[in-house]
Amino acid sequence: MVDDLEGISVFLAVAEARSFRLAGERLGVTRSAVSQALQRLEDRLGVALVQRTTRSVSLTEAGEVFFAAVRPSVRQVRDAMQTVRDMQARPSGLLRITVSSIAESFLSGTLLAGFMQACPEIKLDITVTDDEFDIVETGFDAAVRLGEVIEQDMIAVSVSEPQRQCATASTAYLERHGGPRHPGELRNHACIGWRPRPDTAPYRWEFTENNRDFDVAVDPAVTTNDMGMMIRLACAGAGITFGMVETFQPYFDRGELVPLLEDFCPPFPGFYLYYPRRERQPLKLRALVEHIKRSGKRSDPSPRRIFTKQIRRLPTGRCAPY
């Protein structure tokens, strides 16, 4: 029985990761141990669950059927085990959180340091990434994103004040070319744009006028996926760029950049810690939510459900100086 349960956990990790190496990293064992445990499970079942090649791992037809059947049950068992652990009333275990790069600063520094001191038996695993994925499917307990890009029907707790975007350029650029008085004039300027990947179109700069949202498809002279490069080019006078005011604020304070088109850039909901609705939340996650409430980082009176109306694609970058 123990061997069966061990093999099922290994099989689920392989099926979700589609990789023996990644499954081993998730489970904290070697690739060889993963392969051996899976082989023992297949021997007991008398059928191959995984198709192995030198370059890829895929599920057989039997593997797909087995995966769909056991995955919900294993989740229920894990939830039940966590519930029993929670009865000890001491938050503990590994808390996995994914954070978008532009939101990373809201869950770092004193906030997390204070949480670690309050709950020393909880270990944190924080992944900073701008990739979009289902946090439940990938095994994360929670995530931090802008409220506008959170999946529907998630519980969300504010971790920041409202945010704002704006365009910006250096004084040298403005002295040579002047500044736009309306977002539509951006098409006549050298712009420094952002896109997350080479196979995607540049981000369309978003504005509001007379309570109406609109965007401008600028034709960037330079396009990159790195906010640090965007800022360096803007400071050097290469053109106008666009992003979060908080990211640009140190450069505004030093006079290296000048905010533009602020009348067309009202605030919008900020960053939220969000997690799936469950009948019984893990104690370790509840502890973090309560810590955020006590820290004063939130503006909502209570956790709430987020219903997305639109997707705002913001320039981000792990190298962005927050």
PDB file of C-alpha atoms in Angstrom:
ATOM      1  CA  MET A   1       0.000   0.000   0.000  1.00  0.00           C
ATOM      2  CA  VAL A   2       2.782   2.429   0.901  1.00  0.00           C
ATOM      3  CA  ASP A   3       4.615   1.603  -2.333  1.00  0.00           C
ATOM      4  CA  ASP A   4       1.432   2.219  -4.327  1.00  0.00           C
ATOM      5  CA  LEU A   5       0.888   5.644  -2.791  1.00  0.00           C
ATOM      6  CA  GLU A   6       4.559   6.559  -3.277  1.00  0.00           C
ATOM      7  CA  GLY A   7       4.414   5.512  -6.905  1.00  0.00           C
ATOM      8  CA  ILE A   8       1.221   7.466  -7.516  1.00  0.00           C
ATOM      9  CA  SER A   9       2.767  10.654  -6.121  1.00  0.00           C
ATOM     10  CA  VAL A  10       5.804  10.183  -8.349  1.00  0.00           C
ATOM     11  CA  PHE A  11       3.596   9.461 -11.366  1.00  0.00           C
ATOM     12  CA  LEU A  12       1.567  12.632 -10.751  1.00  0.00           C
ATOM     13  CA  ALA A  13       4.743  14.723 -10.505  1.00  0.00           C
ATOM     14  CA  VAL A  14       6.036  13.282 -13.799  1.00  0.00           C
ATOM     15  CA  ALA A  15       2.664  13.718 -15.512  1.00  0.00           C
ATOM     16  CA  GLU A  16       2.420  17.360 -14.425  1.00  0.00           C
ATOM     17  CA  ALA A  17       6.029  18.284 -15.190  1.00  0.00           C
ATOM     18  CA  ARG A  18       6.444  16.075 -18.286  1.00  0.00           C
ATOM     19  CA  SER A  19       9.997  15.622 -17.111  1.00  0.00           C
ATOM     20  CA  PHE A  20      11.754  13.144 -14.807  1.00  0.00           C
ATOM     21  CA  ARG A  21      14.299  15.779 -13.795  1.00  0.00           C
ATOM     22  CA  LEU A  22      11.712  18.435 -12.939  1.00  0.00           C
ATOM     23  CA  ALA A  23       9.593  15.864 -11.115  1.00  0.00           C
ATOM     24  CA  GLY A  24      12.623  14.886  -9.056  1.00  0.00           C
ATOM     25  CA  GLU A  25      13.343  18.533  -8.200  1.00  0.00           C
ATOM     26  CA  ARG A  26       9.741  19.017  -7.086  1.00  0.00           C
ATOM     27  CA  LEU A  27       9.842  15.865  -4.938  1.00  0.00           C
ATOM     28  CA  GLY A  28      13.361  16.438  -3.650  1.00  0.00           C
ATOM     29  CA  VAL A  29      14.740  13.161  -5.029  1.00  0.00           C
ATOM     30  CA  THR A  30      17.042  12.156  -7.870  1.00  0.00           C
ATOM     31  CA  ARG A  31      15.963  11.525 -11.436  1.00  0.00           C
ATOM     32  CA  SER A  32      16.974   7.899 -10.991  1.00  0.00           C
ATOM     33  CA  ALA A  33      14.723   7.544  -7.925  1.00  0.00           C
ATOM     34  CA  VAL A  34      11.795   8.951  -9.907  1.00  0.00           C
ATOM     35  CA  SER A  35      12.397   6.515 -12.756  1.00  0.00           C
ATOM     36  CA  GLN A  36      12.659   3.521 -10.418  1.00  0.00           C
ATOM     37  CA  ALA A  37       9.503   4.408  -8.452  1.00  0.00           C
ATOM     38  CA  LEU A  38       7.552   4.875 -11.656  1.00  0.00           C
ATOM     39  CA  GLN A  39       8.842   1.608 -13.061  1.00  0.00           C
ATOM     40  CA  ARG A  40       7.710  -0.251  -9.922  1.00  0.00           C
ATOM     41  CA  LEU A  41       4.233   1.263 -10.227  1.00  0.00           C
ATOM     42  CA  GLU A  42       4.003   0.255 -13.893  1.00  0.00           C
ATOM     43  CA  ASP A  43       5.145  -3.277 -13.027  1.00  0.00           C
ATOM     44  CA  ARG A  44       2.432  -3.583 -10.377  1.00  0.00           C
ATOM     45  CA  LEU A  45      -0.232  -2.306 -12.767  1.00  0.00           C
ATOM     46  CA  GLY A  46       1.072  -4.361 -15.671  1.00  0.00           C
ATOM     47  CA  VAL A  47       0.842  -1.467 -18.113  1.00  0.00           C
ATOM     48  CA  ALA A  48       3.073   1.396 -19.278  1.00  0.00           C
ATOM     49  CA  LEU A  49       1.916   4.780 -18.026  1.00  0.00           C
ATOM     50  CA  VAL A  50       4.651   6.934 -19.538  1.00  0.00           C
ATOM     51  CA  GLN A  51       6.242   6.989 -22.972  1.00  0.00           C
ATOM     52  CA  ARG A  52       9.937   7.816 -22.567  1.00  0.00           C
ATOM     53  CA  THR A  53      12.236   9.125 -25.273  1.00  0.00           C
ATOM     54  CA  THR A  54      15.645  10.767 -25.095  1.00  0.00           C
ATOM     55  CA  ARG A  55      14.058  14.189 -25.501  1.00  0.00           C
ATOM     56  CA  SER A  56      10.563  14.042 -24.066  1.00  0.00           C
ATOM     57  CA  VAL A  57       8.165  12.378 -21.665  1.00  0.00           C
ATOM     58  CA  SER A  58       4.515  11.832 -22.542  1.00  0.00           C
ATOM     59  CA  LEU A  59       1.635   9.807 -21.140  1.00  0.00           C
ATOM     60  CA  THR A  60       0.355   6.681 -22.783  1.00  0.00           C
ATOM     61  CA  GLU A  61      -3.385   6.208 -23.251  1.00  0.00           C
ATOM     62  CA  ALA A  62      -3.452   4.227 -20.015  1.00  0.00           C
ATOM     63  CA  GLY A  63      -1.402   6.957 -18.352  1.00  0.00           C
ATOM     64  CA  GLU A  64      -3.898   9.640 -19.387  1.00  0.00           C
ATOM     65  CA  VAL A  65      -6.797   7.600 -17.981  1.00  0.00           C
ATOM     66  CA  PHE A  66      -4.919   6.901 -14.736  1.00  0.00           C
ATOM     67  CA  PHE A  67      -3.853  10.548 -14.397  1.00  0.00           C
ATOM     68  CA  ALA A  68      -7.420  11.844 -14.778  1.00  0.00           C
ATOM     69  CA  ALA A  69      -8.723   9.290 -12.269  1.00  0.00           C
ATOM     70  CA  VAL A  70      -6.206   9.614  -9.435  1.00  0.00           C
ATOM     71  CA  ARG A  71      -5.349  13.311  -9.518  1.00  0.00           C
ATOM     72  CA  PRO A  72      -8.545  14.606  -7.815  1.00  0.00           C
ATOM     73  CA  SER A  73      -8.373  11.853  -5.195  1.00  0.00           C
ATOM     74  CA  VAL A  74      -4.757  12.599  -4.337  1.00  0.00           C
ATOM     75  CA  ARG A  75      -5.609  16.281  -3.943  1.00  0.00           C
ATOM     76  CA  GLN A  76      -8.379  15.343  -1.525  1.00  0.00           C
ATOM     77  CA  VAL A  77      -5.973  13.164   0.452  1.00  0.00           C
ATOM     78  CA  ARG A  78      -3.410  15.976   0.574  1.00  0.00           C
ATOM     79  CA  ASP A  79      -6.061  18.452   1.720  1.00  0.00           C
ATOM     80  CA  ALA A  80      -7.183  16.006   4.416  1.00  0.00           C
ATOM     81  CA  MET A  81      -3.620  15.538   5.617  1.00  0.00           C
ATOM     82  CA  GLN A  82      -3.128  19.295   5.728  1.00  0.00           C
ATOM     83  CA  THR A  83      -6.344  19.657   7.711  1.00  0.00           C
ATOM     84  CA  VAL A  84      -5.051  17.191  10.293  1.00  0.00           C
ATOM     85  CA  ARG A  85      -1.738  19.031  10.479  1.00  0.00           C
ATOM     86  CA  ASP A  86      -3.614  22.293  10.978  1.00  0.00           C
ATOM     87  CA  MET A  87      -5.253  20.827  14.060  1.00  0.00           C
ATOM     88  CA  GLN A  88      -1.908  21.317  15.779  1.00  0.00           C
ATOM     89  CA  ALA A  89      -2.553  25.077  15.410  1.00  0.00           C
ATOM     90  CA  ARG A  90       1.058  25.783  14.444  1.00  0.00           C
ATOM     91  CA  PRO A  91       1.524  27.022  10.866  1.00  0.00           C
ATOM     92  CA  SER A  92       4.256  24.967   9.212  1.00  0.00           C
ATOM     93  CA  GLY A  93       5.378  23.462   5.927  1.00  0.00           C
ATOM     94  CA  LEU A  94       6.449  24.810   2.531  1.00  0.00           C
ATOM     95  CA  LEU A  95       4.503  27.791   1.186  1.00  0.00           C
ATOM     96  CA  ARG A  96       4.985  28.205  -2.576  1.00  0.00           C
ATOM     97  CA  ILE A  97       4.225  31.629  -4.048  1.00  0.00           C
ATOM     98  CA  THR A  98       4.684  32.984  -7.575  1.00  0.00           C
ATOM     99  CA  VAL A  99       5.041  36.728  -8.084  1.00  0.00           C
ATOM    100  CA  SER A 100       5.142  38.803 -11.251  1.00  0.00           C
ATOM    101  CA  SER A 101       8.401  40.721 -11.552  1.00  0.00           C
ATOM    102  CA  ILE A 102       6.724  44.099 -11.315  1.00  0.00           C
ATOM    103  CA  ALA A 103       4.925  43.032  -8.118  1.00  0.00           C
ATOM    104  CA  GLU A 104       7.928  41.460  -6.403  1.00  0.00           C
ATOM    105  CA  SER A 105       8.663  44.486  -4.247  1.00  0.00           C
ATOM    106  CA  PHE A 106       5.295  44.205  -2.522  1.00  0.00           C
ATOM    107  CA  LEU A 107       6.156  40.829  -0.994  1.00  0.00           C
ATOM    108  CA  SER A 108       9.776  41.436  -0.089  1.00  0.00           C
ATOM    109  CA  GLY A 109      11.750  43.205   2.589  1.00  0.00           C
ATOM    110  CA  THR A 110      10.123  43.874   5.927  1.00  0.00           C
ATOM    111  CA  LEU A 111       6.780  42.233   5.086  1.00  0.00           C
ATOM    112  CA  LEU A 112       8.228  38.782   4.507  1.00  0.00           C
ATOM    113  CA  ALA A 113      10.938  39.194   7.138  1.00  0.00           C
ATOM    114  CA  GLY A 114       8.236  39.865   9.700  1.00  0.00           C
ATOM    115  CA  PHE A 115       6.253  36.857   8.505  1.00  0.00           C
ATOM    116  CA  MET A 116       9.292  34.599   8.826  1.00  0.00           C
ATOM    117  CA  GLN A 117       9.832  35.774  12.395  1.00  0.00           C
ATOM    118  CA  ALA A 118       6.170  35.251  13.277  1.00  0.00           C
ATOM    119  CA  CYS A 119       5.971  31.788  11.656  1.00  0.00           C
ATOM    120  CA  PRO A 120       9.465  30.233  11.828  1.00  0.00           C
ATOM    121  CA  GLU A 121       8.172  26.758  10.958  1.00  0.00           C
ATOM    122  CA  ILE A 122       6.989  27.899   7.514  1.00  0.00           C
ATOM    123  CA  LYS A 123       9.507  27.756   4.673  1.00  0.00           C
ATOM    124  CA  LEU A 124       8.965  30.064   1.691  1.00  0.00           C
ATOM    125  CA  ASP A 125       9.542  29.149  -1.960  1.00  0.00           C
ATOM    126  CA  ILE A 126       9.056  32.288  -4.094  1.00  0.00           C
ATOM    127  CA  THR A 127       9.226  32.211  -7.901  1.00  0.00           C
ATOM    128  CA  VAL A 128       9.451  35.560  -9.725  1.00  0.00           C
ATOM    129  CA  THR A 129       8.123  35.180 -13.271  1.00  0.00           C
ATOM    130  CA  ASP A 130       5.936  36.971 -15.805  1.00  0.00           C
ATOM    131  CA  ASP A 131       4.736  33.712 -17.365  1.00  0.00           C
ATOM    132  CA  GLU A 132       0.993  33.133 -17.082  1.00  0.00           C
ATOM    133  CA  PHE A 133      -0.209  29.767 -15.826  1.00  0.00           C
ATOM    134  CA  ASP A 134      -2.712  28.057 -13.557  1.00  0.00           C
ATOM    135  CA  ILE A 135      -1.261  28.234 -10.047  1.00  0.00           C
ATOM    136  CA  VAL A 136      -3.265  25.195  -8.951  1.00  0.00           C
ATOM    137  CA  GLU A 137      -2.027  23.089 -11.854  1.00  0.00           C
ATOM    138  CA  THR A 138       1.584  24.013 -11.112  1.00  0.00           C
ATOM    139  CA  GLY A 139       1.404  23.420  -7.373  1.00  0.00           C
ATOM    140  CA  PHE A 140       1.596  26.985  -6.051  1.00  0.00           C
ATOM    141  CA  ASP A 141      -0.322  27.976  -2.936  1.00  0.00           C
ATOM    142  CA  ALA A 142      -0.802  31.601  -3.961  1.00  0.00           C
ATOM    143  CA  ALA A 143       0.387  34.301  -6.352  1.00  0.00           C
ATOM    144  CA  VAL A 144       0.760  38.084  -6.551  1.00  0.00           C
ATOM    145  CA  ARG A 145      -0.494  39.859  -9.659  1.00  0.00           C
ATOM    146  CA  LEU A 146      -2.353  42.990 -10.665  1.00  0.00           C
ATOM    147  CA  GLY A 147      -6.030  42.734  -9.818  1.00  0.00           C
ATOM    148  CA  GLU A 148      -6.930  43.181 -13.483  1.00  0.00           C
ATOM    149  CA  VAL A 149      -5.129  40.028 -14.615  1.00  0.00           C
ATOM    150  CA  ILE A 150      -6.217  37.615 -11.895  1.00  0.00           C
ATOM    151  CA  GLU A 151      -8.280  34.659 -13.014  1.00  0.00           C
ATOM    152  CA  GLN A 152     -11.967  34.736 -12.221  1.00  0.00           C
ATOM    153  CA  ASP A 153     -13.347  33.289  -9.019  1.00  0.00           C
ATOM    154  CA  MET A 154     -10.147  33.600  -6.999  1.00  0.00           C
ATOM    155  CA  ILE A 155      -9.923  34.911  -3.456  1.00  0.00           C
ATOM    156  CA  ALA A 156      -7.768  38.046  -3.469  1.00  0.00           C
ATOM    157  CA  VAL A 157      -6.264  40.277  -0.785  1.00  0.00           C
ATOM    158  CA  SER A 158      -4.814  43.677  -1.616  1.00  0.00           C
ATOM    159  CA  VAL A 159      -1.083  44.057  -0.974  1.00  0.00           C
ATOM    160  CA  SER A 160      -0.592  47.541  -2.405  1.00  0.00           C
ATOM    161  CA  GLU A 161      -2.161  50.911  -2.926  1.00  0.00           C
ATOM    162  CA  PRO A 162      -3.718  51.710  -6.342  1.00  0.00           C
ATOM    163  CA  GLN A 163      -1.111  51.900  -9.077  1.00  0.00           C
ATOM    164  CA  ARG A 164      -0.587  54.183 -12.059  1.00  0.00           C
ATOM    165  CA  GLN A 165       1.258  54.110 -15.374  1.00  0.00           C
ATOM    166  CA  CYS A 166       2.698  56.989 -17.353  1.00  0.00           C
ATOM    167  CA  ALA A 167       4.896  57.835 -20.297  1.00  0.00           C
ATOM    168  CA  THR A 168       8.301  59.331 -19.628  1.00  0.00           C
ATOM    169  CA  ALA A 169      11.356  60.749 -21.375  1.00  0.00           C
ATOM    170  CA  SER A 170      14.564  62.575 -20.530  1.00  0.00           C
ATOM    171  CA  THR A 171      14.919  66.357 -20.556  1.00  0.00           C
ATOM    172  CA  ALA A 172      17.457  66.029 -23.393  1.00  0.00           C
ATOM    173  CA  TYR A 173      14.918  64.224 -25.591  1.00  0.00           C
ATOM    174  CA  LEU A 174      12.185  66.753 -24.792  1.00  0.00           C
ATOM    175  CA  GLU A 175      14.496  69.671 -25.592  1.00  0.00           C
ATOM    176  CA  ARG A 176      15.181  68.190 -29.036  1.00  0.00           C
ATOM    177  CA  HIS A 177      11.717  66.935 -29.945  1.00  0.00           C
ATOM    178  CA  GLY A 178       9.217  68.444 -27.511  1.00  0.00           C
ATOM    179  CA  GLY A 179       6.706  66.370 -25.594  1.00  0.00           C
ATOM    180  CA  PRO A 180       3.330  64.963 -26.656  1.00  0.00           C
ATOM    181  CA  ARG A 181       0.265  66.798 -25.371  1.00  0.00           C
ATOM    182  CA  HIS A 182      -2.079  63.924 -26.226  1.00  0.00           C
ATOM    183  CA  PRO A 183      -1.423  60.150 -26.436  1.00  0.00           C
ATOM    184  CA  GLY A 184      -2.296  60.233 -30.137  1.00  0.00           C
ATOM    185  CA  GLU A 185       0.838  62.318 -30.764  1.00  0.00           C
ATOM    186  CA  LEU A 186       3.056  59.434 -29.606  1.00  0.00           C
ATOM    187  CA  ARG A 187       3.016  58.071 -33.148  1.00  0.00           C
ATOM    188  CA  ASN A 188       5.181  61.055 -34.118  1.00  0.00           C
ATOM    189  CA  HIS A 189       7.831  60.273 -31.505  1.00  0.00           C
ATOM    190  CA  ALA A 190      10.605  57.723 -31.059  1.00  0.00           C
ATOM    191  CA  CYS A 191       9.182  55.223 -28.584  1.00  0.00           C
ATOM    192  CA  ILE A 192      10.833  52.522 -26.519  1.00  0.00           C
ATOM    193  CA  GLY A 193       8.385  49.634 -26.275  1.00  0.00           C
ATOM    194  CA  TRP A 194       7.998  46.365 -24.407  1.00  0.00           C
ATOM    195  CA  ARG A 195       6.845  42.894 -25.275  1.00  0.00           C
ATOM    196  CA  PRO A 196       7.110  39.715 -23.198  1.00  0.00           C
ATOM    197  CA  ARG A 197       8.389  37.426 -25.969  1.00  0.00           C
ATOM    198  CA  PRO A 198       9.718  37.741 -29.529  1.00  0.00           C
ATOM    199  CA  ASP A 199       6.574  36.105 -30.934  1.00  0.00           C
ATOM    200  CA  THR A 200       4.183  38.694 -29.444  1.00  0.00           C
ATOM    201  CA  ALA A 201       3.234  42.187 -30.617  1.00  0.00           C
ATOM    202  CA  PRO A 202       4.563  45.182 -28.666  1.00  0.00           C
ATOM    203  CA  TYR A 203       2.433  46.225 -25.695  1.00  0.00           C
ATOM    204  CA  ARG A 204      -0.188  48.837 -26.585  1.00  0.00           C
ATOM    205  CA  TRP A 205       0.102  51.844 -24.296  1.00  0.00           C
ATOM    206  CA  GLU A 206      -3.106  52.343 -22.297  1.00  0.00           C
ATOM    207  CA  PHE A 207      -4.742  55.655 -21.410  1.00  0.00           C
ATOM    208  CA  THR A 208      -8.041  57.131 -20.233  1.00  0.00           C
ATOM    209  CA  GLU A 209      -9.820  60.228 -21.520  1.00  0.00           C
ATOM    210  CA  ASN A 210     -13.237  61.454 -20.351  1.00  0.00           C
ATOM    211  CA  ASN A 211     -13.699  58.191 -18.406  1.00  0.00           C
ATOM    212  CA  ARG A 212     -13.085  56.180 -21.578  1.00  0.00           C
ATOM    213  CA  ASP A 213     -10.202  53.721 -21.789  1.00  0.00           C
ATOM    214  CA  PHE A 214      -8.234  53.513 -25.020  1.00  0.00           C
ATOM    215  CA  ASP A 215      -4.825  52.365 -26.154  1.00  0.00           C
ATOM    216  CA  VAL A 216      -2.224  53.543 -28.621  1.00  0.00           C
ATOM    217  CA  ALA A 217      -0.329  51.098 -30.811  1.00  0.00           C
ATOM    218  CA  VAL A 218       2.997  52.929 -30.896  1.00  0.00           C
ATOM    219  CA  ASP A 219       5.587  51.895 -33.488  1.00  0.00           C
ATOM    220  CA  PRO A 220       8.624  51.473 -31.226  1.00  0.00           C
ATOM    221  CA  ALA A 221      12.057  52.465 -32.444  1.00  0.00           C
ATOM    222  CA  VAL A 222      13.313  49.919 -29.894  1.00  0.00           C
ATOM    223  CA  THR A 223      11.416  46.939 -28.482  1.00  0.00           C
ATOM    224  CA  THR A 224      12.678  44.828 -25.583  1.00  0.00           C
ATOM    225  CA  ASN A 225      11.431  42.578 -22.797  1.00  0.00           C
ATOM    226  CA  ASP A 226      13.673  44.221 -20.193  1.00  0.00           C
ATOM    227  CA  MET A 227      12.484  47.253 -18.242  1.00  0.00           C
ATOM    228  CA  GLY A 228      16.033  48.069 -17.186  1.00  0.00           C
ATOM    229  CA  MET A 229      17.055  48.532 -20.811  1.00  0.00           C
ATOM    230  CA  MET A 230      13.957  50.642 -21.502  1.00  0.00           C
ATOM    231  CA  ILE A 231      14.874  52.981 -18.648  1.00  0.00           C
ATOM    232  CA  ARG A 232      18.549  53.232 -19.626  1.00  0.00           C
ATOM    233  CA  LEU A 233      17.618  54.139 -23.195  1.00  0.00           C
ATOM    234  CA  ALA A 234      15.073  56.707 -22.031  1.00  0.00           C
ATOM    235  CA  CYS A 235      17.597  58.294 -19.646  1.00  0.00           C
ATOM    236  CA  ALA A 236      20.085  58.483 -22.541  1.00  0.00           C
ATOM    237  CA  GLY A 237      17.569  60.464 -24.614  1.00  0.00           C
ATOM    238  CA  ALA A 238      16.699  57.705 -27.093  1.00  0.00           C
ATOM    239  CA  GLY A 239      12.938  58.230 -26.836  1.00  0.00           C
ATOM    240  CA  ILE A 240       9.756  57.993 -24.782  1.00  0.00           C
ATOM    241  CA  THR A 241       8.945  54.865 -22.799  1.00  0.00           C
ATOM    242  CA  PHE A 242       5.986  53.693 -20.737  1.00  0.00           C
ATOM    243  CA  GLY A 243       5.525  51.800 -17.482  1.00  0.00           C
ATOM    244  CA  MET A 244       4.639  51.934 -13.805  1.00  0.00           C
ATOM    245  CA  VAL A 245       5.098  55.252 -12.006  1.00  0.00           C
ATOM    246  CA  GLU A 246       6.635  53.460  -9.002  1.00  0.00           C
ATOM    247  CA  THR A 247       9.314  51.998 -11.279  1.00  0.00           C
ATOM    248  CA  PHE A 248      10.170  55.441 -12.671  1.00  0.00           C
ATOM    249  CA  GLN A 249       9.883  57.402  -9.409  1.00  0.00           C
ATOM    250  CA  PRO A 250      13.596  57.263  -8.429  1.00  0.00           C
ATOM    251  CA  TYR A 251      14.474  58.665 -11.855  1.00  0.00           C
ATOM    252  CA  PHE A 252      11.848  61.407 -11.492  1.00  0.00           C
ATOM    253  CA  ASP A 253      13.281  62.313  -8.093  1.00  0.00           C
ATOM    254  CA  ARG A 254      16.798  62.639  -9.551  1.00  0.00           C
ATOM    255  CA  GLY A 255      15.601  64.577 -12.598  1.00  0.00           C
ATOM    256  CA  GLU A 256      16.804  61.915 -15.035  1.00  0.00           C
ATOM    257  CA  LEU A 257      13.295  61.374 -16.420  1.00  0.00           C
ATOM    258  CA  VAL A 258      10.190  63.558 -16.710  1.00  0.00           C
ATOM    259  CA  PRO A 259       6.618  62.182 -16.433  1.00  0.00           C
ATOM    260  CA  LEU A 260       4.412  62.765 -19.477  1.00  0.00           C
ATOM    261  CA  LEU A 261       0.675  62.565 -20.266  1.00  0.00           C
ATOM    262  CA  GLU A 262      -0.243  62.234 -16.586  1.00  0.00           C
ATOM    263  CA  ASP A 263      -3.743  63.652 -17.172  1.00  0.00           C
ATOM    264  CA  PHE A 264      -4.456  60.560 -19.273  1.00  0.00           C
ATOM    265  CA  CYS A 265      -3.119  58.090 -16.685  1.00  0.00           C
ATOM    266  CA  PRO A 266      -5.514  57.719 -13.727  1.00  0.00           C
ATOM    267  CA  PRO A 267      -4.905  55.167 -10.961  1.00  0.00           C
ATOM    268  CA  PHE A 268      -6.158  51.605 -11.270  1.00  0.00           C
ATOM    269  CA  PRO A 269      -6.433  48.680  -8.797  1.00  0.00           C
ATOM    270  CA  GLY A 270      -3.046  47.556  -7.589  1.00  0.00           C
ATOM    271  CA  PHE A 271      -1.515  44.212  -6.656  1.00  0.00           C
ATOM    272  CA  TYR A 272      -3.256  41.321  -4.931  1.00  0.00           C
ATOM    273  CA  LEU A 273      -2.233  38.111  -3.269  1.00  0.00           C
ATOM    274  CA  TYR A 274      -4.678  35.567  -4.651  1.00  0.00           C
ATOM    275  CA  TYR A 275      -5.399  31.888  -4.141  1.00  0.00           C
ATOM    276  CA  PRO A 276      -8.105  29.344  -5.062  1.00  0.00           C
ATOM    277  CA  ARG A 277     -11.301  29.051  -3.087  1.00  0.00           C
ATOM    278  CA  ARG A 278     -11.278  25.898  -0.966  1.00  0.00           C
ATOM    279  CA  GLU A 279     -13.524  24.571   1.766  1.00  0.00           C
ATOM    280  CA  ARG A 280     -10.570  24.605   4.155  1.00  0.00           C
ATOM    281  CA  GLN A 281      -7.521  26.732   3.424  1.00  0.00           C
ATOM    282  CA  PRO A 282      -4.104  25.465   4.591  1.00  0.00           C
ATOM    283  CA  LEU A 283      -3.064  27.013   7.882  1.00  0.00           C
ATOM    284  CA  LYS A 284       0.249  28.193   6.406  1.00  0.00           C
ATOM    285  CA  LEU A 285      -1.623  30.225   3.770  1.00  0.00           C
ATOM    286  CA  ARG A 286      -4.095  31.606   6.282  1.00  0.00           C
ATOM    287  CA  ALA A 287      -1.150  32.711   8.394  1.00  0.00           C
ATOM    288  CA  LEU A 288       0.286  34.730   5.501  1.00  0.00           C
ATOM    289  CA  VAL A 289      -3.076  36.344   4.728  1.00  0.00           C
ATOM    290  CA  GLU A 290      -3.509  37.364   8.370  1.00  0.00           C
ATOM    291  CA  HIS A 291       0.029  38.755   8.439  1.00  0.00           C
ATOM    292  CA  ILE A 292      -0.704  40.889   5.354  1.00  0.00           C
ATOM    293  CA  LYS A 293      -3.846  42.228   7.035  1.00  0.00           C
ATOM    294  CA  ARG A 294      -1.931  43.161  10.177  1.00  0.00           C
ATOM    295  CA  SER A 295       0.845  44.785   8.167  1.00  0.00           C
ATOM    296  CA  GLY A 296      -1.513  47.431   6.802  1.00  0.00           C
ATOM    297  CA  LYS A 297      -0.538  46.578   3.206  1.00  0.00           C
ATOM    298  CA  ARG A 298      -4.110  46.108   2.116  1.00  0.00           C
ATOM    299  CA  SER A 299      -6.908  48.542   1.340  1.00  0.00           C
ATOM    300  CA  ASP A 300      -9.883  46.173   1.098  1.00  0.00           C
ATOM    301  CA  PRO A 301     -11.918  45.478   4.259  1.00  0.00           C
ATOM    302  CA  SER A 302     -11.867  41.724   3.630  1.00  0.00           C
ATOM    303  CA  PRO A 303     -10.609  39.107   1.177  1.00  0.00           C
ATOM    304  CA  ARG A 304     -12.816  39.102  -1.892  1.00  0.00           C
ATOM    305  CA  ARG A 305     -13.412  37.383  -5.175  1.00  0.00           C
ATOM    306  CA  ILE A 306     -11.880  38.959  -8.261  1.00  0.00           C
ATOM    307  CA  PHE A 307     -13.852  39.009 -11.493  1.00  0.00           C
ATOM    308  CA  THR A 308     -11.713  40.136 -14.417  1.00  0.00           C
ATOM    309  CA  LYS A 309     -13.254  42.534 -16.923  1.00  0.00           C
ATOM    310  CA  GLN A 310     -10.161  43.294 -18.945  1.00  0.00           C
ATOM    311  CA  ILE A 311      -6.525  42.327 -19.185  1.00  0.00           C
ATOM    312  CA  ARG A 312      -3.920  45.051 -18.739  1.00  0.00           C
ATOM    313  CA  ARG A 313      -0.535  43.948 -20.078  1.00  0.00           C
ATOM    314  CA  LEU A 314       2.095  45.897 -18.220  1.00  0.00           C
ATOM    315  CA  PRO A 315       5.749  46.321 -19.090  1.00  0.00           C
ATOM    316  CA  THR A 316       7.691  44.234 -16.611  1.00  0.00           C
ATOM    317  CA  GLY A 317      11.156  42.855 -16.261  1.00  0.00           C
ATOM    318  CA  ARG A 318      13.116  41.081 -13.592  1.00  0.00           C
ATOM    319  CA  CYS A 319      15.834  43.692 -13.956  1.00  0.00           C
ATOM    320  CA  ALA A 320      13.399  46.533 -13.323  1.00  0.00           C
ATOM    321  CA  PRO A 321      14.693  48.806 -10.546  1.00  0.00           C
ATOM    322  CA  TYR A 322      11.831  49.106  -8.093  1.00  0.00           C
TER     323      TYR A 322
END
